[in-house]
Short mmCIF file of N, CA and C in Angstrom, two decimals:
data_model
loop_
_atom_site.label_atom_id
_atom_site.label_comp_id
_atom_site.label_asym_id
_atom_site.label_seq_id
_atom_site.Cartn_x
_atom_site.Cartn_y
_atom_site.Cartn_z
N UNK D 1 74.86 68.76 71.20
CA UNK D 1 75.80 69.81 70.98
C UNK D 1 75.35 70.73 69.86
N UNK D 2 74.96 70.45 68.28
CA UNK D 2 74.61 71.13 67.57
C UNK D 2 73.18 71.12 67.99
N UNK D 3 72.43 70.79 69.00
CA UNK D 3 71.25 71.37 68.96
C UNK D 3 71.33 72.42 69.59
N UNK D 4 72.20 73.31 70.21
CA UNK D 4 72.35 74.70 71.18
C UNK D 4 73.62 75.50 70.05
N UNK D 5 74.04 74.89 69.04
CA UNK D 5 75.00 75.82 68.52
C UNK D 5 75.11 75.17 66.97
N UNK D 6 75.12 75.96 65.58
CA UNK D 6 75.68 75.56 64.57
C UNK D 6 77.41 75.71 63.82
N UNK D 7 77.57 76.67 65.36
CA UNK D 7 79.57 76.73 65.26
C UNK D 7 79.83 76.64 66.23
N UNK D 8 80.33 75.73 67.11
CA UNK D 8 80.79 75.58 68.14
C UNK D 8 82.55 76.81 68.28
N UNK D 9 82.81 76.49 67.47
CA UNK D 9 84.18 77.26 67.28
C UNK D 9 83.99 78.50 67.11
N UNK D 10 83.23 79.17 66.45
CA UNK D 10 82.87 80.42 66.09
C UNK D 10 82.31 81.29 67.71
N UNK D 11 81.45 80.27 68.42
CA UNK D 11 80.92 80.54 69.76
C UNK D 11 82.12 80.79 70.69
N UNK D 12 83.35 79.50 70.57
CA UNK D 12 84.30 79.82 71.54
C UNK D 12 85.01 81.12 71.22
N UNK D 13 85.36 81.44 69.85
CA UNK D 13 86.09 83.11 69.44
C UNK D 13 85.52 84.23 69.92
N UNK D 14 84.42 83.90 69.43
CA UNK D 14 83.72 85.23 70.32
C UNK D 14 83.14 85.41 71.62
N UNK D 15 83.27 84.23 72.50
CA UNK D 15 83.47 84.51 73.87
C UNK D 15 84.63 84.74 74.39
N UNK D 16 85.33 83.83 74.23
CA UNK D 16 87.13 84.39 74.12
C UNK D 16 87.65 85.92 73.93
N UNK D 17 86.88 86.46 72.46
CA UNK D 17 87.58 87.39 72.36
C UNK D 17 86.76 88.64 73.62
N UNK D 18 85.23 88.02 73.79
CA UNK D 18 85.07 89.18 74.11
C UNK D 18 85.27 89.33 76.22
N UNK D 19 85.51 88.19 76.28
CA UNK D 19 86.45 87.87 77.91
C UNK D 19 87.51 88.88 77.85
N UNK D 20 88.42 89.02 76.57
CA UNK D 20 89.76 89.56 76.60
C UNK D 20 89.36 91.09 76.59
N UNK D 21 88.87 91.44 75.67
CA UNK D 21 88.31 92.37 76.01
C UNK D 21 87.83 93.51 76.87
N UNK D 22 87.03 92.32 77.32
CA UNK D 22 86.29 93.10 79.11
C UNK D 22 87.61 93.37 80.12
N UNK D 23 88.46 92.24 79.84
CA UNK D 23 89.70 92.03 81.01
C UNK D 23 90.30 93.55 80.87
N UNK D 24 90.81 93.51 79.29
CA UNK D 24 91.77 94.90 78.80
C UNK D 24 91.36 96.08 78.73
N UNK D 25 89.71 96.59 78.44
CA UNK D 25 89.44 97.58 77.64
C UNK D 25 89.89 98.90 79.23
N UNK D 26 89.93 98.20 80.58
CA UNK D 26 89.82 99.32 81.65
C UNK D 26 91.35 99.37 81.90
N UNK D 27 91.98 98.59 81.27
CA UNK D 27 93.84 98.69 81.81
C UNK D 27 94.05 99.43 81.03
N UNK D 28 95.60 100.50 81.77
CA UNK D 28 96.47 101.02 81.02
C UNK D 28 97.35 99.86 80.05
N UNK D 29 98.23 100.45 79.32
CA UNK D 29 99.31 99.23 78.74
C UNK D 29 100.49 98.73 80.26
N UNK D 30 100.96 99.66 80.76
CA UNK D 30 101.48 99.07 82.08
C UNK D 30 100.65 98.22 82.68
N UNK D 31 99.51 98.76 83.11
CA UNK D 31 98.74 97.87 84.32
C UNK D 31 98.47 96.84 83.77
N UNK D 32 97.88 96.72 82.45
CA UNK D 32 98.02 95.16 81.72
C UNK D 32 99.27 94.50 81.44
N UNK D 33 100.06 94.69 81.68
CA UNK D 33 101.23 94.15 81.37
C UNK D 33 101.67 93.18 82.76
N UNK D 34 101.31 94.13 83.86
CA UNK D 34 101.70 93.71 85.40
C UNK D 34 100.19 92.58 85.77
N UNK D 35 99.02 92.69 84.75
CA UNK D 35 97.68 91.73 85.10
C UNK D 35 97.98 90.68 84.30
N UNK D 36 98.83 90.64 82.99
CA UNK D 36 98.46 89.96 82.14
C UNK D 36 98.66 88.12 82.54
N UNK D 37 99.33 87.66 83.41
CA UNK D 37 99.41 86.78 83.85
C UNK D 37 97.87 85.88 84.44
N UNK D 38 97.14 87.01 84.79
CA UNK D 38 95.79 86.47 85.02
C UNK D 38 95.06 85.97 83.66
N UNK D 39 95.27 85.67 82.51
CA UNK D 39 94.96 85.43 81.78
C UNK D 39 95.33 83.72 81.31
N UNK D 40 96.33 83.46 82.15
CA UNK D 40 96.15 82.19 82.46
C UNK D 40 95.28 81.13 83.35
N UNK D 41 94.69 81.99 84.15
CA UNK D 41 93.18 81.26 84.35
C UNK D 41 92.31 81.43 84.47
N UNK D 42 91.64 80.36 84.27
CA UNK D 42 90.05 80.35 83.95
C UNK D 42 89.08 81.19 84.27
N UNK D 43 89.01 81.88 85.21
CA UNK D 43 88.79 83.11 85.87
C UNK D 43 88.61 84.80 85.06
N UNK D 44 89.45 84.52 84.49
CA UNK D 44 89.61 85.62 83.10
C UNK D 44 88.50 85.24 82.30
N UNK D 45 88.20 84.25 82.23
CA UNK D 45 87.26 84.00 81.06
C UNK D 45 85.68 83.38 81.40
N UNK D 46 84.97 83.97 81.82
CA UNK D 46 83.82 83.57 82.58
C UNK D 46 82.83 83.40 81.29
N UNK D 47 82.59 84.03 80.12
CA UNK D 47 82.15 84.06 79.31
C UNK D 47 82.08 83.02 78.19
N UNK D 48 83.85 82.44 78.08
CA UNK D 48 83.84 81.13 77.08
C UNK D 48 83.82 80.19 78.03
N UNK D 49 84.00 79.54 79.14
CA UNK D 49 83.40 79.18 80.27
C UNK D 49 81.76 78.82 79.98
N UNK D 50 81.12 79.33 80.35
CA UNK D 50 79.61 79.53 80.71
C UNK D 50 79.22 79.19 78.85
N UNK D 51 79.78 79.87 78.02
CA UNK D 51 79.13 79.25 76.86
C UNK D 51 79.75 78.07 76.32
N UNK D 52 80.74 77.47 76.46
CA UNK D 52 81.18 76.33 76.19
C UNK D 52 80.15 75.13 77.33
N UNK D 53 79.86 75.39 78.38
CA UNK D 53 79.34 74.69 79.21
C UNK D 53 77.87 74.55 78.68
N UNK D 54 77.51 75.48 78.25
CA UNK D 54 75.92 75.67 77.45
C UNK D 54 75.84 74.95 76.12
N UNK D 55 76.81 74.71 74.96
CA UNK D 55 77.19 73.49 74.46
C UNK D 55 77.38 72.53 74.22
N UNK D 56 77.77 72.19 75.43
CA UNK D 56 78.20 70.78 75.98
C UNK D 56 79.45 70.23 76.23
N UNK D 57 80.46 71.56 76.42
CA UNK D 57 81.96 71.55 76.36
C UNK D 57 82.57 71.80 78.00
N UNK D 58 83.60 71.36 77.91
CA UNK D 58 84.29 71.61 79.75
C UNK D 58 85.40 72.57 79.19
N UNK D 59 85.53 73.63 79.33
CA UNK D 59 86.98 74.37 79.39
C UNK D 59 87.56 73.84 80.32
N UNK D 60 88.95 73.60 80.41
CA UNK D 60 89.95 73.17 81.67
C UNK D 60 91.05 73.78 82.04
N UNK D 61 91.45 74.57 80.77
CA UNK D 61 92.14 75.37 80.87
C UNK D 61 93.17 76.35 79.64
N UNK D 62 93.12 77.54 80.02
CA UNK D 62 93.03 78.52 79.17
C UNK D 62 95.22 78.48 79.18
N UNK D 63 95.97 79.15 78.10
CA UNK D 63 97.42 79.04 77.92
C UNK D 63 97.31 80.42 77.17
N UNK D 64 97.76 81.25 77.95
CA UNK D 64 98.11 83.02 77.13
C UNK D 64 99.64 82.90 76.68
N UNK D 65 99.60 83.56 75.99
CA UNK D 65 101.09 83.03 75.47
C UNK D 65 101.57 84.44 75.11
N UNK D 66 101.15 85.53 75.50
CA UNK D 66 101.92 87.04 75.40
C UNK D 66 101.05 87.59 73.93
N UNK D 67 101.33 89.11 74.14
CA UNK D 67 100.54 89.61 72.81
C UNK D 67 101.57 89.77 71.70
N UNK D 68 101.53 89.89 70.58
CA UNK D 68 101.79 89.89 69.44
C UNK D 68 103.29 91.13 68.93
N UNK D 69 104.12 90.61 68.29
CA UNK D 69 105.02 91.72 67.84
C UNK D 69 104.20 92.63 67.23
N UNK D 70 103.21 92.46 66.54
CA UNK D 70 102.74 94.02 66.26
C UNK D 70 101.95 94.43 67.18
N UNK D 71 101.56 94.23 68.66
CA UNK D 71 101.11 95.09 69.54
C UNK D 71 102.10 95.96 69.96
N UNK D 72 103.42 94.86 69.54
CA UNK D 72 104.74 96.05 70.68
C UNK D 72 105.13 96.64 69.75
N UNK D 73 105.02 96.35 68.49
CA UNK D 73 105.30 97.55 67.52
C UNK D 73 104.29 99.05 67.45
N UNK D 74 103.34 98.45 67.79
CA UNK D 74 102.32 99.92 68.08
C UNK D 74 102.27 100.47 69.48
N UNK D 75 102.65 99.88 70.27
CA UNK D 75 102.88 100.64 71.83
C UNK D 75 104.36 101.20 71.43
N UNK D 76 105.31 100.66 70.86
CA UNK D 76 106.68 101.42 70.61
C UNK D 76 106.70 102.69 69.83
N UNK D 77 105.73 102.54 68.71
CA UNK D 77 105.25 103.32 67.92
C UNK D 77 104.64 104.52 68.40
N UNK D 78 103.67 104.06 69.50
CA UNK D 78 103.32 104.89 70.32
C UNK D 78 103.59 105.89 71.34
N UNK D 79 104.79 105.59 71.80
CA UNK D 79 105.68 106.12 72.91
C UNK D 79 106.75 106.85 71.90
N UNK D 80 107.04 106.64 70.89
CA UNK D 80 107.65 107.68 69.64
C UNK D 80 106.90 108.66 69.64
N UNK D 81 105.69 108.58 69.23
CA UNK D 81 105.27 109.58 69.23
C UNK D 81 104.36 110.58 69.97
N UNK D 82 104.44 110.10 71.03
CA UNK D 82 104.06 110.65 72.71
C UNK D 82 105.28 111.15 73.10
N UNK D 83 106.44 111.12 73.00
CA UNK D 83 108.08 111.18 72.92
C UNK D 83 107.92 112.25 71.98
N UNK D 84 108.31 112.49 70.90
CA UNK D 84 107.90 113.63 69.58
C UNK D 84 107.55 114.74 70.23
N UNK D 85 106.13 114.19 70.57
CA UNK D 85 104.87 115.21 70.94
C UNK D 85 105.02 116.23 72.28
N UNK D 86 106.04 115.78 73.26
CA UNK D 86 106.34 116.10 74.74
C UNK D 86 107.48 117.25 74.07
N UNK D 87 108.54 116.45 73.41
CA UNK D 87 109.80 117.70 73.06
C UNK D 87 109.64 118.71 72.17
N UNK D 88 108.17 118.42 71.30
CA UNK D 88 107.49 119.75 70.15
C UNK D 88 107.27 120.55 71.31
N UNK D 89 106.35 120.05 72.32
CA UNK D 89 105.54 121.21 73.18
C UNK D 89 106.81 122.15 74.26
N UNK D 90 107.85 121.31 74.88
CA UNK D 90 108.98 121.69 75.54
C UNK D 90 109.83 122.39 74.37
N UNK D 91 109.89 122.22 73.35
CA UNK D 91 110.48 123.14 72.53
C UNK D 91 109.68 124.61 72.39
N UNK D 92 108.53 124.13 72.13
CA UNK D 92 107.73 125.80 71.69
C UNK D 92 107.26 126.46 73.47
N UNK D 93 107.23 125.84 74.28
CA UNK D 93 107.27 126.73 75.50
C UNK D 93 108.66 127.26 75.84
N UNK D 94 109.65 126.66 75.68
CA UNK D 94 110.76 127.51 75.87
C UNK D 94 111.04 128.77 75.03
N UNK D 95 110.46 128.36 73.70
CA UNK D 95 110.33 129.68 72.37
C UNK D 95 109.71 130.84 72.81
N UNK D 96 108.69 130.52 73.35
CA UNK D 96 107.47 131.34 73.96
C UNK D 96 108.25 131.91 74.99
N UNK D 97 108.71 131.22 76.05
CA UNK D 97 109.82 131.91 77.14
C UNK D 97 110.69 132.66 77.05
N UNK D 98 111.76 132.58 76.26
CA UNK D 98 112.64 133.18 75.96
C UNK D 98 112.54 134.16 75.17
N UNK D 99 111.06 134.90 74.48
CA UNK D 99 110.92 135.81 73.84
C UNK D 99 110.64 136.97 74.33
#
C-alpha cells in the first residue's frame, strides 16, 4: 500500500474532489440539483475508484449527503442579485421608453 502512495487519504481527496468536479463543472445549478442523486453511486466517481484500486483499496460505496448551507447561501445570494440586476435594467428601459 505505501509502496504506490505516501497519503493514502490525501490520494482519496483529490480524486474525490476532482470526480465532483468533472460531474458539476458542465451543470447548471438546476440541472445539478435534478443529477445530484447520481452522486450516490459509484459511477460518479471513476477516478477515486481506479486510484483507490491502484493502492490497494476497494471503494464500495460512495453516501452524498447534499451540498452545504453556504452553497445555498450563495445560489440565494445569487438569484438576489440576478433579481436586482433584471428590475435595474426593466426600470431604466421603461425610463428610456417613456421619454
Amino acid at each position: 500500500m505505501l509502496d504506490t502512495t505516501h497519503d493514502p487519504i490525501a490520494d482519496f481527496m483529490n480524486s474525490l474532489a476532482a470526480d465532483v468536479m468533472q460531474f458539476a463543472a458542465s451543470l447548471t445549478l438546476p440541472r445539478f440539483l435534478e443529477r445530484q442523486r447520481e452522486l450516490d453511486t459509484l459511477d460518479a466517481f471513476p477516478q477515486l475508484v481506479s486510484r483507490a484500486k491502484r493502492i490497494g483499496f476497494t471503494v464500495t460505496q460512495v453516501v452524498y449527503r447534499g451540498y452545504t448551507s453556504e452553497l445555498q447561501a450563495m445560489h440565494d445570494d445569487a438569484i438576489q442579485r440576478r433579481t436586482h440586476s433584471l428590475l435595474e435594467q426593466e426600470t431604466e428601459e421603461q425610463a428610456r421608453i417613456s421619454k
